[in-house]
Short mmCIF file of C-alpha atoms in Angstrom, two decimals:
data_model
loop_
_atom_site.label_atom_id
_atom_site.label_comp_id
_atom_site.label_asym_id
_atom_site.label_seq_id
_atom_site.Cartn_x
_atom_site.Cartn_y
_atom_site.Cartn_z
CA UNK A 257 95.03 130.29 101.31
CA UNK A 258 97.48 127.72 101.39
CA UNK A 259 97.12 124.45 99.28
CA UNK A 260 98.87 121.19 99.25
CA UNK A 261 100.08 120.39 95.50
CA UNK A 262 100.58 117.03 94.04
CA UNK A 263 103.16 118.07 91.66
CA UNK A 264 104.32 117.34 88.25
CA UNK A 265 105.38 113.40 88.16
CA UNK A 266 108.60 112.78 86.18
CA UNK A 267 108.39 112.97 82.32
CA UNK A 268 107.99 109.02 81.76
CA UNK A 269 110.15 106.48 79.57
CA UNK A 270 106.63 105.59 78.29
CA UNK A 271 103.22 104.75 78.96
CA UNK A 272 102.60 102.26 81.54
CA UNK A 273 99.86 99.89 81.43
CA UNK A 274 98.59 99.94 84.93
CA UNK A 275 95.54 97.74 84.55
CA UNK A 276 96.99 94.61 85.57
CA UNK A 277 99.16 95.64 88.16
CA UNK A 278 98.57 95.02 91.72
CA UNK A 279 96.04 96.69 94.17
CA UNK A 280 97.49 98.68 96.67
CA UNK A 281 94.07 99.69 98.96
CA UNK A 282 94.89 102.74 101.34
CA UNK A 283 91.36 101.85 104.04
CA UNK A 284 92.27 104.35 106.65
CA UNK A 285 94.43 107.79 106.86
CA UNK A 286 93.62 109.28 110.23
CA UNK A 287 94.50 112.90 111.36
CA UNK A 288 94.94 114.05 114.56
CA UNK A 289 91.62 116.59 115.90
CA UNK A 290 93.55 119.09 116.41
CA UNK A 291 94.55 119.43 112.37
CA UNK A 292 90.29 119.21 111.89
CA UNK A 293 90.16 122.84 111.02
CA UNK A 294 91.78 125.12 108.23
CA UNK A 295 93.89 127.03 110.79
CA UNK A 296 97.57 126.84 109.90
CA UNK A 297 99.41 125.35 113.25
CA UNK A 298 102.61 126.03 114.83
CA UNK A 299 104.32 124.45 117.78
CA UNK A 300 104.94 127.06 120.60
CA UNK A 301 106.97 124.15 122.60
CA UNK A 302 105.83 122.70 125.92
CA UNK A 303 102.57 120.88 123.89
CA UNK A 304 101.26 124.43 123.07
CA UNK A 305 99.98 125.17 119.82
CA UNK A 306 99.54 128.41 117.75
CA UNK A 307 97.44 129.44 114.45
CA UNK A 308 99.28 131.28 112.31
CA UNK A 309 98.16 134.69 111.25
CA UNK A 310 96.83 136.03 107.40
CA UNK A 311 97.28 132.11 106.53
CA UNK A 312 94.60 129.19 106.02
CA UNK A 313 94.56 126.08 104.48
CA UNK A 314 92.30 126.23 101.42
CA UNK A 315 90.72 122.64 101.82
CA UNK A 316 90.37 120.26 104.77
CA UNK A 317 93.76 118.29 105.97
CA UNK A 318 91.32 115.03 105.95
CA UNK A 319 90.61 115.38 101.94
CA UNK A 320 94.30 116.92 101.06
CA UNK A 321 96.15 114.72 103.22
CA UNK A 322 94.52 110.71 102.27
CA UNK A 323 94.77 112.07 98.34
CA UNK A 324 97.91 113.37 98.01
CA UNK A 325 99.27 110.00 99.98
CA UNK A 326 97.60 107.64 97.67
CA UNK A 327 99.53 109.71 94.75
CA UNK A 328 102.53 109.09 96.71
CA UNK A 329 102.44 106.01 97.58
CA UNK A 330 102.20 104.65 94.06
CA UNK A 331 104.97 107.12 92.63
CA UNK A 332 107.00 105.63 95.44
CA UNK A 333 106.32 101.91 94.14
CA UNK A 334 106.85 102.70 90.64
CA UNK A 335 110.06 104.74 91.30
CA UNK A 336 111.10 101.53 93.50
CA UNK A 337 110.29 99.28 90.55
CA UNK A 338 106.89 97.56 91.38
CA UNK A 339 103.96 100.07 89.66
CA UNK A 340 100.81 99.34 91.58
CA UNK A 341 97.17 100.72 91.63
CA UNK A 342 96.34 102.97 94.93
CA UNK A 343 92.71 102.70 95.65
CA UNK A 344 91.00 104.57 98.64
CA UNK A 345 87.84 103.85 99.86
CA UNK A 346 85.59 100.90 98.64
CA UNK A 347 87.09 99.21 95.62
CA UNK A 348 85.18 98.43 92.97
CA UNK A 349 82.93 95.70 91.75
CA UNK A 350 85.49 93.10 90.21
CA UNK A 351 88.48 94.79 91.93
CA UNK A 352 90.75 92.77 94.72
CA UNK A 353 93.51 94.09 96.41
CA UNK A 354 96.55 92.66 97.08
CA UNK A 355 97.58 94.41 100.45
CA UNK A 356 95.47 96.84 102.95
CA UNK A 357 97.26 99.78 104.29
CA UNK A 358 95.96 101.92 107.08
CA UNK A 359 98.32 105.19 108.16
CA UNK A 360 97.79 107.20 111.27
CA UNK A 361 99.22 110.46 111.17
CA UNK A 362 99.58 111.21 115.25
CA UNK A 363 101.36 115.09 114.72
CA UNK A 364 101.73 117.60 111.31
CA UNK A 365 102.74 120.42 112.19
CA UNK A 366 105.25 123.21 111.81
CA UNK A 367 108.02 124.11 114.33
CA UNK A 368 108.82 128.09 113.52
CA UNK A 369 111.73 128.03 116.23
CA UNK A 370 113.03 124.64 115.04
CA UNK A 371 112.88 125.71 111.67
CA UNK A 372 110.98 122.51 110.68
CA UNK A 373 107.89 120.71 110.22
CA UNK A 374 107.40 117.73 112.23
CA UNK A 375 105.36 114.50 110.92
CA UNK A 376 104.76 111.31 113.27
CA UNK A 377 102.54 108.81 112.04
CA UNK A 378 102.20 104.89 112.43
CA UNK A 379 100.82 102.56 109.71
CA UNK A 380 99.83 99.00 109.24
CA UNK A 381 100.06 96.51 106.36
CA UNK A 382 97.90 93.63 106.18
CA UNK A 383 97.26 90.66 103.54
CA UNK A 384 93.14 90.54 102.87
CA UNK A 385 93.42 86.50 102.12
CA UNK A 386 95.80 86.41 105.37
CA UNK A 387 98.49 84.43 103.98
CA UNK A 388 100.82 86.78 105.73
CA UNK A 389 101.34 88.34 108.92
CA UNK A 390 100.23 92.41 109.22
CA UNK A 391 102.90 94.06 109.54
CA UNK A 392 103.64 97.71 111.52
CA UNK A 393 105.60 100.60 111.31
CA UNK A 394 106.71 104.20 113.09
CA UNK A 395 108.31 107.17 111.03
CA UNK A 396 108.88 110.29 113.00
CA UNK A 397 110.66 113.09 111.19
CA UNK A 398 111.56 117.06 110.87
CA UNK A 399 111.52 118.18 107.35
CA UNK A 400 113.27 121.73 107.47
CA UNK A 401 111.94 124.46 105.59
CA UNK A 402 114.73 125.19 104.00
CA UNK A 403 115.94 128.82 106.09
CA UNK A 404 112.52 130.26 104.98
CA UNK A 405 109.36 130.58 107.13
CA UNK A 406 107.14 131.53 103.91
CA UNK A 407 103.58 130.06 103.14
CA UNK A 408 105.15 128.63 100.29
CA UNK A 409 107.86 127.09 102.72
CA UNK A 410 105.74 125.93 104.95
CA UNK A 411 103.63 123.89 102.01
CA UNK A 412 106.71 122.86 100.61
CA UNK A 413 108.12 120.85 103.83
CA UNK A 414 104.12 119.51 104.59
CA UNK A 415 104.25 118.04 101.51
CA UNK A 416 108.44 116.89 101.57
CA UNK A 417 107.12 115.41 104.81
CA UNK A 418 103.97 113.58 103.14
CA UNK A 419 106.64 112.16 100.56
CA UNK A 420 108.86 110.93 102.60
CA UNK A 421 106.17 108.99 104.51
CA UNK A 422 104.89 107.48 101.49
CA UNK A 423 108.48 106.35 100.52
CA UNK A 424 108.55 104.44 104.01
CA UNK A 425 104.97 102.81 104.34
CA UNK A 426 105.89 101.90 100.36
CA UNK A 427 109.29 100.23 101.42
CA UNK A 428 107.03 98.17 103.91
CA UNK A 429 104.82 97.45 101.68
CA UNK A 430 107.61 95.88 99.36
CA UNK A 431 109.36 93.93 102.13
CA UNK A 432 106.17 91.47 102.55
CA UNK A 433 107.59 89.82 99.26
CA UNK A 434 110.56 87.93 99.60
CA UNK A 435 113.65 89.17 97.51
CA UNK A 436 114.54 86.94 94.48
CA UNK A 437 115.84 87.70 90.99
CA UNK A 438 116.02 91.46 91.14
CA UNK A 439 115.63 93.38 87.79
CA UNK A 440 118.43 96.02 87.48
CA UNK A 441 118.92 99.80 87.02
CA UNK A 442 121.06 102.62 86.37
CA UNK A 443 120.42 103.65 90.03
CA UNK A 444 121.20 99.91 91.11
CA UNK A 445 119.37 96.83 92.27
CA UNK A 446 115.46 97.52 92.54
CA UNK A 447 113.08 95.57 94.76
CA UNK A 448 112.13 91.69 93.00
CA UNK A 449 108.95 90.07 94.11
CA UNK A 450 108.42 86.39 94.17
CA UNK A 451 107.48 84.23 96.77
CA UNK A 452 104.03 83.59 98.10
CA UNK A 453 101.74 86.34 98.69
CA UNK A 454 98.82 87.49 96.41
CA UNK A 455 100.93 90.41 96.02
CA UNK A 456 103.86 88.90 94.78
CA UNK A 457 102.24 87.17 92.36
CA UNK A 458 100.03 89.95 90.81
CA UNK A 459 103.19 91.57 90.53
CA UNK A 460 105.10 89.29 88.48
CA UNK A 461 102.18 88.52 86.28
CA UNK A 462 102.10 92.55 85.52
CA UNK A 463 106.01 92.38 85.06
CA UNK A 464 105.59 89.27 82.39
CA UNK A 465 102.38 90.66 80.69
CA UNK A 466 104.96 94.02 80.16
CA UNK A 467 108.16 91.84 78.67
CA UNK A 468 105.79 90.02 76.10
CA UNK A 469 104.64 93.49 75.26
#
């Protein structure tokens, strides 16, 4: 059985107080039918599809898939500089969020010949008080599976492919607030948020709650 792993997170500078920081709230991650089932797939090429033998996924794409984004969607803020909460489902009593995200994932699936797995998915960003604009975006890539056609290969690119969509809906995400005074790093500028936006604003409250501390 074949599993998709979260992964060990980066050792940390220090803890990070994550209580005040803004609401990311992931609605919606839809999968194609076809991926409905624990069959491994393969592309055969002309729209064909094949299961792959001896292998299985050990727990449904649906349940995998929406929690391993929400993991990588805030790992992908914090590394960019903004830490945020990802919530999925209904958010709790007392709990706003400060943007709505909603991913379609249209293919997954491996490409033997190709050597690759391919990922196309769609998303949408929205602002719940509607202050801004929703805003859209595509990502189609081929992760390679590095010269191996393993099960551990193929899990490895699935989830290299999972990560790298994160990275993009969370670059997005970060472009609804408009670019100011940008804290530094060793790696170079990271993203500043100020501007209007509920999302902005939670952020920089977070960011001056941390300094005083």
């Amino acid at each position: 059985l074949l599993r998709l792993e979260a992964g060990p997170w980066p050792e940390p500078g220090g803890e990070t107080d994550l209580s005040a920081a803004p609401v990311w709230h992931l609605q919606r991650v839809q999968l194609p039918a076809y991926l409905d089932r624990e069959l491994v797939l393969a592309g055969q090429g002309a729209g064909s599809l094949q299961a792959l033998p001896e292998v299985r996924w050990a727990e449904p794409l649906a349940e995998a898939v929406p929690r391993l984004l929400r993991r990588d969607l805030a790992r992908a803020a914090t590394e960019a500089g903004q830490p945020v909460q990802v919530w999925g489902a209904a958010l709790p009593a007392g709990l706003s969020a400060a943007l709505r995200l909603r991913i379609d994932i249209e293919r997954l699936e491996a490409d033997l010949a190709a050597g690759r797995v391919r990922l196309a998915a769609i998303w949408v960003v929205s602002d719940p008080a509607g202050r801004q604009t929703a805003r859209s975006g595509q990502l189609e890539l081929a992760e390679p599976l590095a010269g191996e056609t393993s099960a551990e290969a193929l899990v490895a690119a699935h989830r290299r492919a999972l990560q790298r969509l994160a990275q993009a809906v969370a670059a997005s995400s970060h472009r609804r607030c408009t670019v100011s005074d940008r804290p530094t790093a060793a790696s170079g500028q990271l993203p500043g948020f100020s501007g209007e936006g509920q999302s902005c604003r939670s952020w920089s409250a977070w960011r001056s709650r941390k300094v005083r501390s």
